[in-house]
mmCIF file of C-alpha atoms in Angstrom:
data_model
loop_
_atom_site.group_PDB
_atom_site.id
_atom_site.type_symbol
_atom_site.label_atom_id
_atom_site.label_comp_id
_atom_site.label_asym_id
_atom_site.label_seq_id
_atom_site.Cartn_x
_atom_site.Cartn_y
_atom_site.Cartn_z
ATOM 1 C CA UNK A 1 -25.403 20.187 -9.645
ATOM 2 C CA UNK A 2 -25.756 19.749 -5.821
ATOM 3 C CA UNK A 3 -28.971 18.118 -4.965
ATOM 4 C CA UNK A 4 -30.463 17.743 -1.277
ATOM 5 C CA UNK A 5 -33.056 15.188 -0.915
ATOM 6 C CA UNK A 6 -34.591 14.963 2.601
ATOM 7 C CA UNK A 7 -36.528 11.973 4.475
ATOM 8 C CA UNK A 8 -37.931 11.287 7.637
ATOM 9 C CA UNK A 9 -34.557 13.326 9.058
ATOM 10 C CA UNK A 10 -32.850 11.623 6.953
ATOM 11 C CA UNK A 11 -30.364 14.420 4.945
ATOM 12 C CA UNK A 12 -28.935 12.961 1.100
ATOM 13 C CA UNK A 13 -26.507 15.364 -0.411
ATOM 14 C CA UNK A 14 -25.376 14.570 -3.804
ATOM 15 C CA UNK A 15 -22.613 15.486 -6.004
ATOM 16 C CA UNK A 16 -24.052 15.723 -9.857
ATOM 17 C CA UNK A 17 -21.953 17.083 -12.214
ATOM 18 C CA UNK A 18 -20.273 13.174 -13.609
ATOM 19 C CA UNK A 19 -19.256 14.622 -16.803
ATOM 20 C CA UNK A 20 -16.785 16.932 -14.924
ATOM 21 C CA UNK A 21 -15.739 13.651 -12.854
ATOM 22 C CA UNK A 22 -18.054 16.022 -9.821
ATOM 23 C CA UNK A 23 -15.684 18.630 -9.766
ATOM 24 C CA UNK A 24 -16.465 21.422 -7.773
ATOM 25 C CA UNK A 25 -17.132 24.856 -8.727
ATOM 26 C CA UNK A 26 -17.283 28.300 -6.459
ATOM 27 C CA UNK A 27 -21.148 28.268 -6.710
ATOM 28 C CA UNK A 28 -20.895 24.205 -5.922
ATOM 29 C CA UNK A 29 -18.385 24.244 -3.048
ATOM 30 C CA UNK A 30 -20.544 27.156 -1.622
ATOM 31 C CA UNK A 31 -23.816 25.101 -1.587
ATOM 32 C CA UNK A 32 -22.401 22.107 -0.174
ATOM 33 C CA UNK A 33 -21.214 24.795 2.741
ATOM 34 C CA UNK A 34 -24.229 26.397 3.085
ATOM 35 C CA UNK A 35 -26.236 22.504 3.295
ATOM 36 C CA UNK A 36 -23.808 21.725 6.134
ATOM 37 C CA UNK A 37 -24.480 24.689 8.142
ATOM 38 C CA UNK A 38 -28.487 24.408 7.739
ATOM 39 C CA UNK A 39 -28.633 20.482 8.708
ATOM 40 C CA UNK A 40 -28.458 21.200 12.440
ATOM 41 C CA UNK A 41 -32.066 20.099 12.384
ATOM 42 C CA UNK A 42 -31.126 16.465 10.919
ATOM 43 C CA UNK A 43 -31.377 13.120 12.119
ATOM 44 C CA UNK A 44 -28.655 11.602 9.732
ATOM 45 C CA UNK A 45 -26.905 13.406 7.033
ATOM 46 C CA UNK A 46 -25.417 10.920 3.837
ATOM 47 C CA UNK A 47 -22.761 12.730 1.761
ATOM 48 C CA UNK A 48 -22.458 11.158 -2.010
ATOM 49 C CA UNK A 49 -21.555 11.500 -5.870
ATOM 50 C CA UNK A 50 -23.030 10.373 -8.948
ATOM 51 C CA UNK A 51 -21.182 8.012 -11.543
ATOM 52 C CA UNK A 52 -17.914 6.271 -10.795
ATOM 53 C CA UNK A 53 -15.891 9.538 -9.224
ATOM 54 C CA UNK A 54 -17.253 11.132 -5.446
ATOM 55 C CA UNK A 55 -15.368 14.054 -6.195
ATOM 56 C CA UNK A 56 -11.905 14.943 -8.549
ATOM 57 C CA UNK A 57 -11.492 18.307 -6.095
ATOM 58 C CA UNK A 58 -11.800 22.077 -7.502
ATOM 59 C CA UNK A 59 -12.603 22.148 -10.970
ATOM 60 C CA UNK A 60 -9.572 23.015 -12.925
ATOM 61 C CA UNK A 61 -10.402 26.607 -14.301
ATOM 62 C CA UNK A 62 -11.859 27.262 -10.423
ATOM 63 C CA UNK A 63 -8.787 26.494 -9.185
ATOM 64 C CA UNK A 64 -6.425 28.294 -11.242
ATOM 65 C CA UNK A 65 -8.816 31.135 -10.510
ATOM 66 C CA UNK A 66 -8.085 30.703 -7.161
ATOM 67 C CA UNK A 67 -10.999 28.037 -5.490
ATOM 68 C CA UNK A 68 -7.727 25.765 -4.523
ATOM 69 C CA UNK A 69 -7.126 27.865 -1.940
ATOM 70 C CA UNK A 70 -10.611 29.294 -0.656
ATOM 71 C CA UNK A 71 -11.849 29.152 3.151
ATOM 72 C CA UNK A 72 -14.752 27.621 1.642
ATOM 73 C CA UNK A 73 -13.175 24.169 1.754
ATOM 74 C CA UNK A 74 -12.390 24.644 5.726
ATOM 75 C CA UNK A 75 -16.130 26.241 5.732
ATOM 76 C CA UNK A 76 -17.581 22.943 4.628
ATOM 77 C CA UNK A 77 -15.299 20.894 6.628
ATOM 78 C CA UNK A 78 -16.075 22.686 9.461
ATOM 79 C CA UNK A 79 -19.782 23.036 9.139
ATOM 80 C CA UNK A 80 -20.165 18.763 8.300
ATOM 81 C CA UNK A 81 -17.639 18.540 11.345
ATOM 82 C CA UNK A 82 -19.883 20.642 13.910
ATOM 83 C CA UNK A 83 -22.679 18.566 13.105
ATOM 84 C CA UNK A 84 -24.597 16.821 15.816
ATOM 85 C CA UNK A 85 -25.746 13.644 14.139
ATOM 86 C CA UNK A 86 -24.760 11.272 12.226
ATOM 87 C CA UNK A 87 -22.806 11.838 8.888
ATOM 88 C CA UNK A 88 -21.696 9.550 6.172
ATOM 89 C CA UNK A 89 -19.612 10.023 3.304
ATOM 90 C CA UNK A 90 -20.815 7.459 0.679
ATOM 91 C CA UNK A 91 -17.884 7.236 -1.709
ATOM 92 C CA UNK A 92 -19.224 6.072 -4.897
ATOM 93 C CA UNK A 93 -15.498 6.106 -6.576
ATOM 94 C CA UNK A 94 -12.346 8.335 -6.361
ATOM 95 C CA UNK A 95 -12.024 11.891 -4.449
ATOM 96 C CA UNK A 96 -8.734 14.077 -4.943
ATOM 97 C CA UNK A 97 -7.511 17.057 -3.600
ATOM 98 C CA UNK A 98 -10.038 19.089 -1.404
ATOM 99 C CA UNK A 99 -12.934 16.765 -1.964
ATOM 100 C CA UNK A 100 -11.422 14.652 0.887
ATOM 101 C CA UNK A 101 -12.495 17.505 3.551
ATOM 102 C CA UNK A 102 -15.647 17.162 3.639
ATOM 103 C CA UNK A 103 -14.963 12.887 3.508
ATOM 104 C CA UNK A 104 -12.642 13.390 6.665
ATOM 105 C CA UNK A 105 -15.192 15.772 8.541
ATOM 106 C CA UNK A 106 -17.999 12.892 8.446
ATOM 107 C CA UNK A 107 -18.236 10.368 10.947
ATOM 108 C CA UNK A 108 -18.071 7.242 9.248
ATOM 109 C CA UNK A 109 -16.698 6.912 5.769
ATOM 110 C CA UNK A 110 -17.709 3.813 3.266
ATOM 111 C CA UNK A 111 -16.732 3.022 0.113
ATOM 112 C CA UNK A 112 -16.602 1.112 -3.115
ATOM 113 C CA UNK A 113 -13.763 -1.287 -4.318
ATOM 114 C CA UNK A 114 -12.699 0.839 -6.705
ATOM 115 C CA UNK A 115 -12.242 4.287 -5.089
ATOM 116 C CA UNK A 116 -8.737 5.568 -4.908
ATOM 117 C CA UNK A 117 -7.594 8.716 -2.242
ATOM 118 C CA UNK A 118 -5.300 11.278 -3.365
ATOM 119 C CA UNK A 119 -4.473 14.419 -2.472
ATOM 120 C CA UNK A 120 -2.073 15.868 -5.434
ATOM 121 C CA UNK A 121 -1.181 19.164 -3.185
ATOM 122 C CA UNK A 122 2.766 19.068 -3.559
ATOM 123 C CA UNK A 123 2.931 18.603 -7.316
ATOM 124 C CA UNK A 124 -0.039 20.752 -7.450
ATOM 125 C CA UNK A 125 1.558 23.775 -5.299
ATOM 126 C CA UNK A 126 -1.016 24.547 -3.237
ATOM 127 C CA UNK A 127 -1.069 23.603 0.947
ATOM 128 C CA UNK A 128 -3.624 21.639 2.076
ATOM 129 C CA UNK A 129 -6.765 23.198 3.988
ATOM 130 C CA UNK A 130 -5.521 23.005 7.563
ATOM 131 C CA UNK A 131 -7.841 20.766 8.924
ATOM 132 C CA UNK A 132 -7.635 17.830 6.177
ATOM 133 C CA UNK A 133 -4.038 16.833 7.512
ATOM 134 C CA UNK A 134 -5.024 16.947 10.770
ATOM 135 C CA UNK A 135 -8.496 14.498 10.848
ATOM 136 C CA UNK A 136 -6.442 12.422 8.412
ATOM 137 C CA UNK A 137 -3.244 11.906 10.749
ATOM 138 C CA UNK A 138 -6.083 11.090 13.536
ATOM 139 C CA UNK A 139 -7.110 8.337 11.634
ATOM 140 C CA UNK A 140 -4.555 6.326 10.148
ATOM 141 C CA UNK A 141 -0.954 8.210 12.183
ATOM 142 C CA UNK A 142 1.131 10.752 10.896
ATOM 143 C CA UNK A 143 3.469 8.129 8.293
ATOM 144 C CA UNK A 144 0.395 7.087 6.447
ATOM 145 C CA UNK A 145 -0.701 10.578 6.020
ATOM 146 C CA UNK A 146 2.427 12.185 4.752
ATOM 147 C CA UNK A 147 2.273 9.118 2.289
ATOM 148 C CA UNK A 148 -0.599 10.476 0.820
ATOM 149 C CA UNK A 149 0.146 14.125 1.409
ATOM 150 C CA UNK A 150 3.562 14.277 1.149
ATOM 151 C CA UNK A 151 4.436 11.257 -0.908
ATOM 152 C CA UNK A 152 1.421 11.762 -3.267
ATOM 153 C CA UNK A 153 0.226 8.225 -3.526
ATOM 154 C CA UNK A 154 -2.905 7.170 -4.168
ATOM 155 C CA UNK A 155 -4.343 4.764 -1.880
ATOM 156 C CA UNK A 156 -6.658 1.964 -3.099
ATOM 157 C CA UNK A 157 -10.195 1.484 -1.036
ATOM 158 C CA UNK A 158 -8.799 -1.693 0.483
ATOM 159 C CA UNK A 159 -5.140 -0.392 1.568
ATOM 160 C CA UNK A 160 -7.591 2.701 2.870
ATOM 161 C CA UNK A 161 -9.861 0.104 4.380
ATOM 162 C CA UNK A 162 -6.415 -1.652 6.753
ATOM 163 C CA UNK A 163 -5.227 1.757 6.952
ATOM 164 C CA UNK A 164 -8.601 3.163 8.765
ATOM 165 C CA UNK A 165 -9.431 5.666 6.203
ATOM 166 C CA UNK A 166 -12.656 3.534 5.593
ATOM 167 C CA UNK A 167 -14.714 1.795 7.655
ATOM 168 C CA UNK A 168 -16.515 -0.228 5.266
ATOM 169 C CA UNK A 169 -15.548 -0.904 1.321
ATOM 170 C CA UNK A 170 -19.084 -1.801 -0.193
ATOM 171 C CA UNK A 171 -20.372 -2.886 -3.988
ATOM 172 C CA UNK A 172 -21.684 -0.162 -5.632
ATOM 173 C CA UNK A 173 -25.464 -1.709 -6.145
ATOM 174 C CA UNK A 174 -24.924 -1.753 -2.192
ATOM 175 C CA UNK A 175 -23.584 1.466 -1.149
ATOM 176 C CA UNK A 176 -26.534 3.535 -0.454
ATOM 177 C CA UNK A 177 -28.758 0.755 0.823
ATOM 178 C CA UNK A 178 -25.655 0.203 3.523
ATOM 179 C CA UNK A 179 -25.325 4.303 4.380
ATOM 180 C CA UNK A 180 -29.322 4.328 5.035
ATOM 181 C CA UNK A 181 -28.673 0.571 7.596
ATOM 182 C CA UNK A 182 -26.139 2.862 9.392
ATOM 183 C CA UNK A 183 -27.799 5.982 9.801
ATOM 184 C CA UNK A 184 -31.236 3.888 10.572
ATOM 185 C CA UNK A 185 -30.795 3.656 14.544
ATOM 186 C CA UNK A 186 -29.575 7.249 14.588
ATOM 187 C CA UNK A 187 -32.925 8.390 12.680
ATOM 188 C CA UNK A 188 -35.146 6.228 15.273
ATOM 189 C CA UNK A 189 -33.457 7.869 17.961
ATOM 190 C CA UNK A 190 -34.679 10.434 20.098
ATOM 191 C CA UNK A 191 -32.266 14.039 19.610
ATOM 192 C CA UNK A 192 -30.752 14.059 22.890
ATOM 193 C CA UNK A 193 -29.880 10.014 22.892
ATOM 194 C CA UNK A 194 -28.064 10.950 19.557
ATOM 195 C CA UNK A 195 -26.750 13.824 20.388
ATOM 196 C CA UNK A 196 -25.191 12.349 24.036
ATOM 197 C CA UNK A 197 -23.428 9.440 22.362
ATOM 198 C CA UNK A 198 -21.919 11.513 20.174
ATOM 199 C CA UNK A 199 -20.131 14.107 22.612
ATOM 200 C CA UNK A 200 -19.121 10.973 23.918
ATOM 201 C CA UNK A 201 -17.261 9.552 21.026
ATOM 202 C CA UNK A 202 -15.403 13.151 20.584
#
């Protein structure tokens, strides 16, 4: 349900499970983790789903069992984060809850018109993973992010687009085709080129 397809450096990590709106299970959200931690070696690394929803978070039984609150959502994060080169989070349609760590911990995020951003974690009952707040509030201020955290609401890809949540909103027939035009000059460059621009946009 987690497929890894790789090409000329060029890292695609897909989300496959559309019939479960790409909910993530134990075994899932542990794959996705341990994909992160063994693309130090790539050139460009695109993060995406399959069928109209990136992500809808921990699948429900998971995270009654107790997946809502797992380190392995601040494992991913944290491992996609660390990464030297380029990452993309190609957001094929809505991502809830946790699935919008591992969107925050890429470099660039794009997206299609009709993705929506939510993270349910109040009504839910659950915290956050410590770091989502925290690359969120980076990116679009502290007010914007309690909106979504603390307010609940979900955000439409075009208010996420003026709110700098996205950096691009793309058609769907489009959205891959546009992640592999970004990540091109980052695959033609040499390691250390790629690797030096990018300590110096931390």
């Amino acid at each position: 349900m987690i497929e890894l397809s790789k090409d000329n450096g060029l890292w695609i990590v897909t989300i496959n499970r559309p019939d479960k709106a790409n909910s993530l299970t134990e075994d899932m959200l542990r794959e996705l983790a341990e994909i992160a931690e063994s693309a130090t070696e790539a050139k460009a690394l695109i993060l995406t789903g399959t069928g109209k929803v990136f992500s809808a978070g921990a699948d429900l039984e998971a995270a009654k069992a107790g997946l809502a609150t797992s380190d392995l959502w601040e494992r991913l994060s944290g491992a996609i984060a660390a990464l030297p080169c380029l990452t993309i989070a190609a957001l094929n349609g809505t991502l809830a809850g946790g699935s919008n760590g591992m969107a925050l911990a890429c470099d660039l995020r794009i997206a299609v018109p009709t993705a929506k951003f939510f993270y349910p974690v109040m009504k839910l009952g659950f915290l956050p993973q410590p770091s989502d707040p925290k690359r969120m509030a980076a990116l679009i201020g502290p007010s914007r992010t309690k909106l979504i955290f603390m307010a609940g609401q979900k955000i439409m890809a075009d208010e996420a687009y003026g709110f700098g949540l996205v950096d691009r909103v793309v058609e769907p027939d489009a959205l891959m085709d546009v992640a592999r035009e970004l990540v091109a000059d980052s695959i033609a460059a040499k390691p250390a080129i790629a690797a030096g621009i990018a300590e110096m946009c931390a």
